[in-house]
PDB file of C-alpha atoms in Angstrom:
ATOM      1  CA  UNK O 692     -62.465 -63.620  -7.581  1.00  0.00           C
ATOM      2  CA  UNK O 693     -66.023 -64.758  -6.880  1.00  0.00           C
ATOM      3  CA  UNK O 694     -68.863 -63.746  -9.205  1.00  0.00           C
ATOM      4  CA  UNK O 695     -71.194 -66.686  -8.640  1.00  0.00           C
ATOM      5  CA  UNK O 696     -74.167 -64.732  -7.329  1.00  0.00           C
ATOM      6  CA  UNK O 697     -74.104 -61.906  -9.873  1.00  0.00           C
ATOM      7  CA  UNK O 698     -73.594 -64.311 -12.772  1.00  0.00           C
ATOM      8  CA  UNK O 699     -75.742 -67.306 -11.874  1.00  0.00           C
ATOM      9  CA  UNK O 700     -78.390 -66.155  -9.374  1.00  0.00           C
ATOM     10  CA  UNK O 701     -79.260 -62.441  -9.543  1.00  0.00           C
ATOM     11  CA  UNK O 702     -77.680 -60.027 -11.982  1.00  0.00           C
ATOM     12  CA  UNK O 703     -76.339 -56.629 -11.055  1.00  0.00           C
ATOM     13  CA  UNK O 704     -79.147 -54.755 -12.826  1.00  0.00           C
ATOM     14  CA  UNK O 705     -81.815 -56.902 -11.196  1.00  0.00           C
ATOM     15  CA  UNK O 706     -80.592 -56.140  -7.691  1.00  0.00           C
ATOM     16  CA  UNK O 707     -79.427 -52.570  -8.129  1.00  0.00           C
ATOM     17  CA  UNK O 708     -82.387 -51.166 -10.022  1.00  0.00           C
ATOM     18  CA  UNK O 709     -85.054 -52.912  -7.936  1.00  0.00           C
ATOM     19  CA  UNK O 710     -83.385 -51.858  -4.675  1.00  0.00           C
ATOM     20  CA  UNK O 711     -82.884 -48.282  -5.856  1.00  0.00           C
ATOM     21  CA  UNK O 712     -86.659 -48.147  -6.205  1.00  0.00           C
ATOM     22  CA  UNK O 713     -87.479 -49.991  -2.975  1.00  0.00           C
ATOM     23  CA  UNK O 714     -85.122 -47.750  -0.974  1.00  0.00           C
ATOM     24  CA  UNK O 715     -85.970 -44.537  -2.788  1.00  0.00           C
ATOM     25  CA  UNK O 716     -86.349 -41.511  -0.559  1.00  0.00           C
ATOM     26  CA  UNK O 717     -90.106 -41.492  -1.177  1.00  0.00           C
ATOM     27  CA  UNK O 718     -90.274 -44.601   1.049  1.00  0.00           C
ATOM     28  CA  UNK O 719     -87.574 -43.558   3.522  1.00  0.00           C
ATOM     29  CA  UNK O 720     -89.865 -42.570   6.411  1.00  0.00           C
ATOM     30  CA  UNK O 721     -91.023 -46.157   6.853  1.00  0.00           C
ATOM     31  CA  UNK O 722     -87.488 -47.505   7.094  1.00  0.00           C
ATOM     32  CA  UNK O 723     -86.121 -44.701   9.256  1.00  0.00           C
ATOM     33  CA  UNK O 724     -88.988 -45.124  11.693  1.00  0.00           C
ATOM     34  CA  UNK O 725     -88.426 -48.888  11.930  1.00  0.00           C
ATOM     35  CA  UNK O 726     -84.615 -48.659  12.189  1.00  0.00           C
ATOM     36  CA  UNK O 727     -84.727 -46.324  15.228  1.00  0.00           C
ATOM     37  CA  UNK O 728     -81.186 -45.079  14.640  1.00  0.00           C
ATOM     38  CA  UNK O 729     -80.056 -41.638  15.811  1.00  0.00           C
ATOM     39  CA  UNK O 730     -79.595 -39.626  12.607  1.00  0.00           C
ATOM     40  CA  UNK O 731     -77.455 -36.975  14.305  1.00  0.00           C
ATOM     41  CA  UNK O 732     -74.967 -39.313  15.981  1.00  0.00           C
ATOM     42  CA  UNK O 733     -71.631 -40.267  14.451  1.00  0.00           C
ATOM     43  CA  UNK O 734     -71.845 -44.045  14.155  1.00  0.00           C
ATOM     44  CA  UNK O 735     -70.492 -46.913  12.052  1.00  0.00           C
ATOM     45  CA  UNK O 736     -72.975 -48.959  10.019  1.00  0.00           C
ATOM     46  CA  UNK O 737     -72.065 -52.226   8.314  1.00  0.00           C
ATOM     47  CA  UNK O 738     -74.220 -53.623   5.529  1.00  0.00           C
ATOM     48  CA  UNK O 739     -73.649 -57.364   5.158  1.00  0.00           C
ATOM     49  CA  UNK O 740     -74.266 -58.793   1.697  1.00  0.00           C
ATOM     50  CA  UNK O 741     -74.515 -55.315   0.199  1.00  0.00           C
ATOM     51  CA  UNK O 742     -74.772 -56.518  -3.398  1.00  0.00           C
ATOM     52  CA  UNK O 743     -74.291 -53.668  -5.888  1.00  0.00           C
ATOM     53  CA  UNK O 744     -74.769 -51.032  -3.186  1.00  0.00           C
ATOM     54  CA  UNK O 745     -78.267 -49.553  -3.476  1.00  0.00           C
ATOM     55  CA  UNK O 746     -79.233 -49.902   0.200  1.00  0.00           C
ATOM     56  CA  UNK O 747     -75.821 -48.711   1.385  1.00  0.00           C
ATOM     57  CA  UNK O 748     -76.255 -45.644  -0.810  1.00  0.00           C
ATOM     58  CA  UNK O 749     -79.654 -44.973   0.739  1.00  0.00           C
ATOM     59  CA  UNK O 750     -78.183 -45.311   4.231  1.00  0.00           C
ATOM     60  CA  UNK O 751     -75.538 -42.733   3.322  1.00  0.00           C
ATOM     61  CA  UNK O 752     -78.313 -40.298   2.366  1.00  0.00           C
ATOM     62  CA  UNK O 753     -80.501 -41.027   5.381  1.00  0.00           C
ATOM     63  CA  UNK O 754     -77.655 -40.978   7.927  1.00  0.00           C
ATOM     64  CA  UNK O 755     -75.205 -38.329   6.687  1.00  0.00           C
ATOM     65  CA  UNK O 756     -73.167 -38.405   9.907  1.00  0.00           C
ATOM     66  CA  UNK O 757     -72.612 -42.152   9.765  1.00  0.00           C
ATOM     67  CA  UNK O 758     -69.633 -44.069   8.418  1.00  0.00           C
ATOM     68  CA  UNK O 759     -71.165 -46.641   6.056  1.00  0.00           C
ATOM     69  CA  UNK O 760     -69.334 -49.835   5.090  1.00  0.00           C
ATOM     70  CA  UNK O 761     -70.676 -52.451   2.668  1.00  0.00           C
ATOM     71  CA  UNK O 762     -69.302 -55.968   2.367  1.00  0.00           C
ATOM     72  CA  UNK O 763     -70.136 -58.696  -0.158  1.00  0.00           C
ATOM     73  CA  UNK O 764     -68.518 -61.909  -1.350  1.00  0.00           C
ATOM     74  CA  UNK O 765     -69.255 -61.180  -5.015  1.00  0.00           C
ATOM     75  CA  UNK O 766     -66.455 -59.281  -6.754  1.00  0.00           C
ATOM     76  CA  UNK O 767     -68.659 -57.910  -9.547  1.00  0.00           C
ATOM     77  CA  UNK O 768     -71.096 -56.430  -7.037  1.00  0.00           C
ATOM     78  CA  UNK O 769     -68.277 -54.682  -5.191  1.00  0.00           C
ATOM     79  CA  UNK O 770     -66.776 -53.236  -8.382  1.00  0.00           C
ATOM     80  CA  UNK O 771     -70.169 -51.893  -9.431  1.00  0.00           C
ATOM     81  CA  UNK O 772     -70.915 -50.492  -5.976  1.00  0.00           C
ATOM     82  CA  UNK O 773     -67.613 -48.625  -5.816  1.00  0.00           C
ATOM     83  CA  UNK O 774     -68.322 -47.017  -9.172  1.00  0.00           C
ATOM     84  CA  UNK O 775     -71.907 -45.999  -8.431  1.00  0.00           C
ATOM     85  CA  UNK O 776     -72.168 -45.235  -4.694  1.00  0.00           C
ATOM     86  CA  UNK O 777     -69.353 -42.855  -3.797  1.00  0.00           C
ATOM     87  CA  UNK O 778     -70.223 -42.121  -0.145  1.00  0.00           C
ATOM     88  CA  UNK O 779     -69.725 -45.704   1.059  1.00  0.00           C
ATOM     89  CA  UNK O 780     -66.643 -47.872   1.631  1.00  0.00           C
ATOM     90  CA  UNK O 781     -67.083 -51.232  -0.107  1.00  0.00           C
ATOM     91  CA  UNK O 782     -64.953 -54.344   0.247  1.00  0.00           C
ATOM     92  CA  UNK O 783     -65.103 -58.032  -0.516  1.00  0.00           C
ATOM     93  CA  UNK O 784     -65.744 -60.311   2.422  1.00  0.00           C
ATOM     94  CA  UNK O 785     -67.562 -63.381   3.698  1.00  0.00           C
ATOM     95  CA  UNK O 786     -70.592 -62.791   5.942  1.00  0.00           C
ATOM     96  CA  UNK O 787     -69.545 -65.775   8.072  1.00  0.00           C
ATOM     97  CA  UNK O 788     -65.944 -64.517   8.410  1.00  0.00           C
ATOM     98  CA  UNK O 789     -66.227 -60.747   8.499  1.00  0.00           C
ATOM     99  CA  UNK O 790     -62.891 -58.929   8.025  1.00  0.00           C
ATOM    100  CA  UNK O 791     -63.352 -56.682  11.068  1.00  0.00           C
ATOM    101  CA  UNK O 792     -62.255 -56.681  14.689  1.00  0.00           C
ATOM    102  CA  UNK O 793     -64.622 -57.371  17.563  1.00  0.00           C
ATOM    103  CA  UNK O 794     -67.104 -54.662  18.581  1.00  0.00           C
ATOM    104  CA  UNK O 795     -66.328 -52.199  15.780  1.00  0.00           C
ATOM    105  CA  UNK O 796     -69.840 -51.309  14.538  1.00  0.00           C
ATOM    106  CA  UNK O 797     -72.851 -49.580  16.071  1.00  0.00           C
ATOM    107  CA  UNK O 798     -75.273 -51.074  13.532  1.00  0.00           C
ATOM    108  CA  UNK O 799     -75.302 -54.113  11.271  1.00  0.00           C
ATOM    109  CA  UNK O 800     -77.901 -54.379   8.533  1.00  0.00           C
ATOM    110  CA  UNK O 801     -78.662 -56.904   5.816  1.00  0.00           C
ATOM    111  CA  UNK O 802     -81.317 -57.152   3.122  1.00  0.00           C
ATOM    112  CA  UNK O 803     -82.493 -60.554   1.808  1.00  0.00           C
ATOM    113  CA  UNK O 804     -79.294 -62.198   3.023  1.00  0.00           C
ATOM    114  CA  UNK O 805     -80.269 -64.190   6.127  1.00  0.00           C
ATOM    115  CA  UNK O 806     -82.216 -66.737   4.072  1.00  0.00           C
ATOM    116  CA  UNK O 807     -79.087 -67.796   2.171  1.00  0.00           C
ATOM    117  CA  UNK O 808     -76.577 -68.165   5.033  1.00  0.00           C
ATOM    118  CA  UNK O 809     -76.367 -70.675   7.882  1.00  0.00           C
ATOM    119  CA  UNK O 810     -77.631 -68.857  11.019  1.00  0.00           C
ATOM    120  CA  UNK O 811     -74.714 -69.655  13.340  1.00  0.00           C
ATOM    121  CA  UNK O 812     -72.259 -67.946  11.035  1.00  0.00           C
ATOM    122  CA  UNK O 813     -74.625 -65.159  10.027  1.00  0.00           C
ATOM    123  CA  UNK O 814     -75.776 -64.075  13.481  1.00  0.00           C
ATOM    124  CA  UNK O 815     -72.633 -65.151  15.310  1.00  0.00           C
ATOM    125  CA  UNK O 816     -70.448 -62.814  13.275  1.00  0.00           C
ATOM    126  CA  UNK O 817     -72.810 -59.894  13.763  1.00  0.00           C
ATOM    127  CA  UNK O 818     -72.758 -60.420  17.512  1.00  0.00           C
ATOM    128  CA  UNK O 819     -68.971 -60.390  17.328  1.00  0.00           C
ATOM    129  CA  UNK O 820     -68.531 -57.165  15.338  1.00  0.00           C
ATOM    130  CA  UNK O 821     -71.367 -55.238  17.028  1.00  0.00           C
ATOM    131  CA  UNK O 822     -70.626 -53.051  20.013  1.00  0.00           C
ATOM    132  CA  UNK O 823     -72.546 -53.804  23.184  1.00  0.00           C
ATOM    133  CA  UNK O 824     -75.920 -52.140  22.812  1.00  0.00           C
ATOM    134  CA  UNK O 825     -75.487 -52.134  19.037  1.00  0.00           C
ATOM    135  CA  UNK O 826     -78.425 -52.568  16.670  1.00  0.00           C
ATOM    136  CA  UNK O 827     -78.892 -55.560  14.346  1.00  0.00           C
ATOM    137  CA  UNK O 828     -81.330 -54.986  11.473  1.00  0.00           C
ATOM    138  CA  UNK O 829     -82.398 -57.938   9.342  1.00  0.00           C
ATOM    139  CA  UNK O 830     -84.475 -57.031   6.275  1.00  0.00           C
ATOM    140  CA  UNK O 831     -86.264 -59.804   4.423  1.00  0.00           C
ATOM    141  CA  UNK O 832     -88.627 -59.786   1.463  1.00  0.00           C
ATOM    142  CA  UNK O 833     -92.182 -60.956   2.118  1.00  0.00           C
ATOM    143  CA  UNK O 834     -94.908 -61.905  -0.316  1.00  0.00           C
ATOM    144  CA  UNK O 835     -95.855 -58.842  -2.281  1.00  0.00           C
ATOM    145  CA  UNK O 836     -97.922 -58.351  -5.402  1.00  0.00           C
ATOM    146  CA  UNK O 837     -97.144 -58.125  -9.103  1.00  0.00           C
ATOM    147  CA  UNK O 838     -99.693 -57.168 -11.730  1.00  0.00           C
ATOM    148  CA  UNK O 839     -98.151 -57.142 -15.189  1.00  0.00           C
ATOM    149  CA  UNK O 840     -99.109 -54.922 -18.075  1.00  0.00           C
ATOM    150  CA  UNK O 841    -100.931 -56.393 -21.058  1.00  0.00           C
ATOM    151  CA  UNK O 842     -97.640 -56.304 -22.978  1.00  0.00           C
ATOM    152  CA  UNK O 843     -95.831 -58.659 -20.608  1.00  0.00           C
ATOM    153  CA  UNK O 844     -97.638 -61.858 -21.513  1.00  0.00           C
ATOM    154  CA  UNK O 845     -95.506 -64.722 -22.809  1.00  0.00           C
ATOM    155  CA  UNK O 846     -95.544 -65.770 -26.441  1.00  0.00           C
ATOM    156  CA  UNK O 847     -95.668 -69.489 -27.205  1.00  0.00           C
ATOM    157  CA  UNK O 848     -91.927 -69.407 -27.883  1.00  0.00           C
ATOM    158  CA  UNK O 849     -91.186 -67.779 -24.503  1.00  0.00           C
ATOM    159  CA  UNK O 850     -93.480 -70.123 -22.593  1.00  0.00           C
ATOM    160  CA  UNK O 851     -91.780 -73.160 -24.127  1.00  0.00           C
ATOM    161  CA  UNK O 852     -88.343 -71.704 -23.417  1.00  0.00           C
ATOM    162  CA  UNK O 853     -88.994 -71.155 -19.695  1.00  0.00           C
ATOM    163  CA  UNK O 854     -90.764 -74.485 -19.277  1.00  0.00           C
ATOM    164  CA  UNK O 855     -87.832 -76.302 -20.840  1.00  0.00           C
ATOM    165  CA  UNK O 856     -85.020 -74.626 -18.904  1.00  0.00           C
ATOM    166  CA  UNK O 857     -86.772 -74.550 -15.515  1.00  0.00           C
ATOM    167  CA  UNK O 858     -86.318 -78.296 -15.060  1.00  0.00           C
ATOM    168  CA  UNK O 859     -82.529 -77.849 -15.148  1.00  0.00           C
ATOM    169  CA  UNK O 860     -82.310 -74.994 -12.637  1.00  0.00           C
ATOM    170  CA  UNK O 861     -80.104 -76.161  -9.752  1.00  0.00           C
ATOM    171  CA  UNK O 862     -79.292 -72.759  -8.206  1.00  0.00           C
ATOM    172  CA  UNK O 863     -80.816 -73.699  -4.841  1.00  0.00           C
ATOM    173  CA  UNK O 864     -78.524 -76.693  -4.505  1.00  0.00           C
ATOM    174  CA  UNK O 865     -75.441 -74.949  -5.925  1.00  0.00           C
ATOM    175  CA  UNK O 866     -75.695 -71.647  -4.071  1.00  0.00           C
ATOM    176  CA  UNK O 867     -78.023 -72.312  -1.108  1.00  0.00           C
ATOM    177  CA  UNK O 868     -80.626 -69.915  -2.511  1.00  0.00           C
ATOM    178  CA  UNK O 869     -83.293 -69.578   0.167  1.00  0.00           C
ATOM    179  CA  UNK O 870     -82.001 -72.646   2.021  1.00  0.00           C
ATOM    180  CA  UNK O 871     -82.199 -70.961   5.435  1.00  0.00           C
ATOM    181  CA  UNK O 872     -85.343 -68.892   4.913  1.00  0.00           C
ATOM    182  CA  UNK O 873     -87.459 -68.151   7.975  1.00  0.00           C
ATOM    183  CA  UNK O 874     -91.046 -66.998   8.238  1.00  0.00           C
ATOM    184  CA  UNK O 875     -92.393 -63.996  10.120  1.00  0.00           C
ATOM    185  CA  UNK O 876     -92.467 -65.993  13.346  1.00  0.00           C
ATOM    186  CA  UNK O 877     -89.251 -68.006  13.220  1.00  0.00           C
ATOM    187  CA  UNK O 878     -86.950 -65.109  12.282  1.00  0.00           C
ATOM    188  CA  UNK O 879     -87.490 -63.086  15.486  1.00  0.00           C
ATOM    189  CA  UNK O 880     -87.492 -66.307  17.505  1.00  0.00           C
ATOM    190  CA  UNK O 881     -84.122 -67.229  16.026  1.00  0.00           C
ATOM    191  CA  UNK O 882     -82.658 -63.848  16.918  1.00  0.00           C
ATOM    192  CA  UNK O 883     -83.901 -64.300  20.479  1.00  0.00           C
ATOM    193  CA  UNK O 884     -82.235 -67.724  20.547  1.00  0.00           C
ATOM    194  CA  UNK O 885     -78.927 -66.007  19.732  1.00  0.00           C
ATOM    195  CA  UNK O 886     -79.526 -63.822  22.797  1.00  0.00           C
ATOM    196  CA  UNK O 887     -80.346 -60.642  20.948  1.00  0.00           C
ATOM    197  CA  UNK O 888     -82.536 -58.464  23.119  1.00  0.00           C
ATOM    198  CA  UNK O 889     -85.548 -56.176  22.570  1.00  0.00           C
ATOM    199  CA  UNK O 890     -86.452 -57.877  19.310  1.00  0.00           C
ATOM    200  CA  UNK O 891     -89.166 -56.113  17.303  1.00  0.00           C
ATOM    201  CA  UNK O 892     -90.632 -56.322  13.818  1.00  0.00           C
ATOM    202  CA  UNK O 893     -92.008 -53.787  11.348  1.00  0.00           C
ATOM    203  CA  UNK O 894     -93.044 -53.825   7.692  1.00  0.00           C
ATOM    204  CA  UNK O 895     -92.318 -51.343   4.905  1.00  0.00           C
ATOM    205  CA  UNK O 896     -94.380 -51.227   1.715  1.00  0.00           C
ATOM    206  CA  UNK O 897     -93.004 -49.939  -1.586  1.00  0.00           C
ATOM    207  CA  UNK O 898     -95.774 -49.228  -4.096  1.00  0.00           C
ATOM    208  CA  UNK O 899     -94.213 -49.200  -7.550  1.00  0.00           C
ATOM    209  CA  UNK O 900     -97.035 -48.155  -9.870  1.00  0.00           C
ATOM    210  CA  UNK O 901     -95.827 -46.121 -12.879  1.00  0.00           C
ATOM    211  CA  UNK O 902     -99.268 -44.677 -13.629  1.00  0.00           C
ATOM    212  CA  UNK O 903     -99.758 -43.104 -10.195  1.00  0.00           C
ATOM    213  CA  UNK O 904    -100.169 -39.338 -10.538  1.00  0.00           C
ATOM    214  CA  UNK O 905     -97.590 -38.700  -7.805  1.00  0.00           C
ATOM    215  CA  UNK O 906     -94.865 -40.549  -9.718  1.00  0.00           C
ATOM    216  CA  UNK O 907     -92.519 -38.500 -11.888  1.00  0.00           C
ATOM    217  CA  UNK O 908     -91.850 -39.470 -15.490  1.00  0.00           C
ATOM    218  CA  UNK O 909     -88.255 -40.459 -14.698  1.00  0.00           C
ATOM    219  CA  UNK O 910     -89.366 -42.618 -11.770  1.00  0.00           C
ATOM    220  CA  UNK O 911     -92.134 -44.267 -13.810  1.00  0.00           C
ATOM    221  CA  UNK O 912     -89.739 -45.207 -16.599  1.00  0.00           C
ATOM    222  CA  UNK O 913     -87.249 -46.464 -13.999  1.00  0.00           C
ATOM    223  CA  UNK O 914     -89.964 -48.750 -12.617  1.00  0.00           C
ATOM    224  CA  UNK O 915     -90.683 -50.182 -16.057  1.00  0.00           C
ATOM    225  CA  UNK O 916     -87.010 -50.622 -16.839  1.00  0.00           C
ATOM    226  CA  UNK O 917     -86.357 -52.351 -13.505  1.00  0.00           C
ATOM    227  CA  UNK O 918     -88.777 -55.075 -14.600  1.00  0.00           C
ATOM    228  CA  UNK O 919     -87.135 -55.137 -18.033  1.00  0.00           C
ATOM    229  CA  UNK O 920     -83.676 -55.723 -16.577  1.00  0.00           C
ATOM    230  CA  UNK O 921     -84.974 -58.357 -14.189  1.00  0.00           C
ATOM    231  CA  UNK O 922     -86.228 -60.323 -17.203  1.00  0.00           C
ATOM    232  CA  UNK O 923     -83.084 -59.699 -19.250  1.00  0.00           C
ATOM    233  CA  UNK O 924     -80.846 -60.825 -16.388  1.00  0.00           C
ATOM    234  CA  UNK O 925     -82.907 -63.999 -16.039  1.00  0.00           C
ATOM    235  CA  UNK O 926     -82.324 -64.765 -19.733  1.00  0.00           C
ATOM    236  CA  UNK O 927     -78.598 -64.086 -19.390  1.00  0.00           C
ATOM    237  CA  UNK O 928     -78.462 -66.349 -16.343  1.00  0.00           C
ATOM    238  CA  UNK O 929     -79.872 -69.200 -18.419  1.00  0.00           C
ATOM    239  CA  UNK O 930     -77.181 -68.590 -21.023  1.00  0.00           C
ATOM    240  CA  UNK O 931     -74.463 -68.631 -18.334  1.00  0.00           C
ATOM    241  CA  UNK O 932     -75.679 -71.549 -16.235  1.00  0.00           C
ATOM    242  CA  UNK O 933     -76.842 -73.987 -18.892  1.00  0.00           C
ATOM    243  CA  UNK O 934     -75.285 -73.071 -22.268  1.00  0.00           C
ATOM    244  CA  UNK O 935     -75.680 -76.648 -23.418  1.00  0.00           C
ATOM    245  CA  UNK O 936     -79.485 -76.398 -23.068  1.00  0.00           C
ATOM    246  CA  UNK O 937     -80.079 -73.325 -25.229  1.00  0.00           C
ATOM    247  CA  UNK O 938     -78.762 -71.891 -28.464  1.00  0.00           C
ATOM    248  CA  UNK O 939     -77.389 -68.420 -29.082  1.00  0.00           C
ATOM    249  CA  UNK O 940     -80.294 -67.828 -31.456  1.00  0.00           C
ATOM    250  CA  UNK O 941     -82.819 -68.640 -28.708  1.00  0.00           C
ATOM    251  CA  UNK O 942     -81.156 -66.261 -26.260  1.00  0.00           C
ATOM    252  CA  UNK O 943     -81.077 -63.493 -28.864  1.00  0.00           C
ATOM    253  CA  UNK O 944     -84.753 -64.026 -29.694  1.00  0.00           C
ATOM    254  CA  UNK O 945     -85.752 -64.008 -26.007  1.00  0.00           C
ATOM    255  CA  UNK O 946     -83.825 -60.784 -25.522  1.00  0.00           C
ATOM    256  CA  UNK O 947     -85.453 -59.177 -28.567  1.00  0.00           C
ATOM    257  CA  UNK O 948     -88.981 -60.148 -27.479  1.00  0.00           C
ATOM    258  CA  UNK O 949     -88.373 -58.866 -23.951  1.00  0.00           C
ATOM    259  CA  UNK O 950     -87.065 -55.502 -25.101  1.00  0.00           C
ATOM    260  CA  UNK O 951     -89.993 -55.090 -27.518  1.00  0.00           C
ATOM    261  CA  UNK O 952     -92.490 -55.559 -24.684  1.00  0.00           C
ATOM    262  CA  UNK O 953     -90.944 -52.977 -22.424  1.00  0.00           C
ATOM    263  CA  UNK O 954     -90.297 -50.538 -25.258  1.00  0.00           C
ATOM    264  CA  UNK O 955     -94.012 -50.736 -26.052  1.00  0.00           C
ATOM    265  CA  UNK O 956     -94.946 -50.260 -22.400  1.00  0.00           C
ATOM    266  CA  UNK O 957     -92.840 -47.096 -22.250  1.00  0.00           C
ATOM    267  CA  UNK O 958     -94.359 -45.818 -25.499  1.00  0.00           C
ATOM    268  CA  UNK O 959     -97.844 -46.300 -24.083  1.00  0.00           C
ATOM    269  CA  UNK O 960     -96.861 -44.544 -20.862  1.00  0.00           C
ATOM    270  CA  UNK O 961     -95.416 -41.566 -22.721  1.00  0.00           C
ATOM    271  CA  UNK O 962     -98.581 -41.325 -24.846  1.00  0.00           C
ATOM    272  CA  UNK O 963    -100.719 -41.132 -21.703  1.00  0.00           C
ATOM    273  CA  UNK O 964    -102.313 -44.586 -21.979  1.00  0.00           C
ATOM    274  CA  UNK O 965    -102.488 -46.072 -18.492  1.00  0.00           C
ATOM    275  CA  UNK O 966    -101.974 -49.755 -17.770  1.00  0.00           C
ATOM    276  CA  UNK O 967    -102.026 -49.681 -13.952  1.00  0.00           C
ATOM    277  CA  UNK O 968     -99.486 -52.466 -13.787  1.00  0.00           C
ATOM    278  CA  UNK O 969     -97.813 -52.524 -10.409  1.00  0.00           C
ATOM    279  CA  UNK O 970     -95.257 -54.124  -8.152  1.00  0.00           C
ATOM    280  CA  UNK O 971     -95.917 -53.914  -4.417  1.00  0.00           C
ATOM    281  CA  UNK O 972     -92.875 -54.943  -2.382  1.00  0.00           C
ATOM    282  CA  UNK O 973     -93.165 -55.779   1.318  1.00  0.00           C
ATOM    283  CA  UNK O 974     -90.026 -55.718   3.448  1.00  0.00           C
ATOM    284  CA  UNK O 975     -89.997 -57.228   6.927  1.00  0.00           C
ATOM    285  CA  UNK O 976     -87.643 -55.371   9.252  1.00  0.00           C
ATOM    286  CA  UNK O 977     -86.505 -57.298  12.314  1.00  0.00           C
ATOM    287  CA  UNK O 978     -84.644 -55.145  14.814  1.00  0.00           C
ATOM    288  CA  UNK O 979     -82.708 -56.312  17.846  1.00  0.00           C
ATOM    289  CA  UNK O 980     -80.048 -55.163  20.318  1.00  0.00           C
ATOM    290  CA  UNK O 981     -76.811 -56.850  21.309  1.00  0.00           C
ATOM    291  CA  UNK O 982     -76.942 -57.247  25.076  1.00  0.00           C
ATOM    292  CA  UNK O 983     -74.159 -56.737  27.574  1.00  0.00           C
ATOM    293  CA  UNK O 984     -73.562 -60.484  27.953  1.00  0.00           C
ATOM    294  CA  UNK O 985     -73.602 -61.421  24.266  1.00  0.00           C
TER     295      UNK O 985
END
């Protein structure tokens, strides 16, 4: 059983709730246009590093004739995905040693995975399991924008807490977080070096602004709560990764302060007071084809 990523790097709520928003159907046209996948054809799609399953669930909605499979090394992610995304087959597996035979998928897709895995294993395995002419889609997060509400400022206690624990964060060294990240130029160049063909790039923008008039009440509250759970998971990660550096009382106080902020933000939203806080996420979509000789 491996739960390193969900416990020490990014919690289930952080990944699932943020990705449910980013891949909501209100943004689907951008992704569908960039993916260039036949929505009527019966195909097999493999999501590598599926996490708790939000993108795989979106793919099942967008491509109802496709057979969607999600694979991830983290056991907790897979358990959660199986419980919450019923139209996808999920299984545990290593992205560098995929548990599938050669040339069994029409499409491989990953989201914020390539930056954490050595390229030879990451791209080599996709070339192996893709059919000739198959599509490889690599999604990666690019610099977006975050404007917090007035309620999200740090108290002196919180500022001291994060300053103190940040010096002991060794997640990059322990789990290769971002070790193999590539910029907007080197990512497509790397895929060309692995002999992928017809490489192209596109960008999808997810505007998560609760106070927008076009956003429903449920969606607005989901946006606020996604930020809440991101912060709560970060606090829990500190408790799990460095219990000797913090006390139970400090963790409880950080949790209480965080919940108070977001409870107040929701109260203000429900009363009609607008904050215009926002999160703008930018996803780079690199698309390529497996050639006949690969």
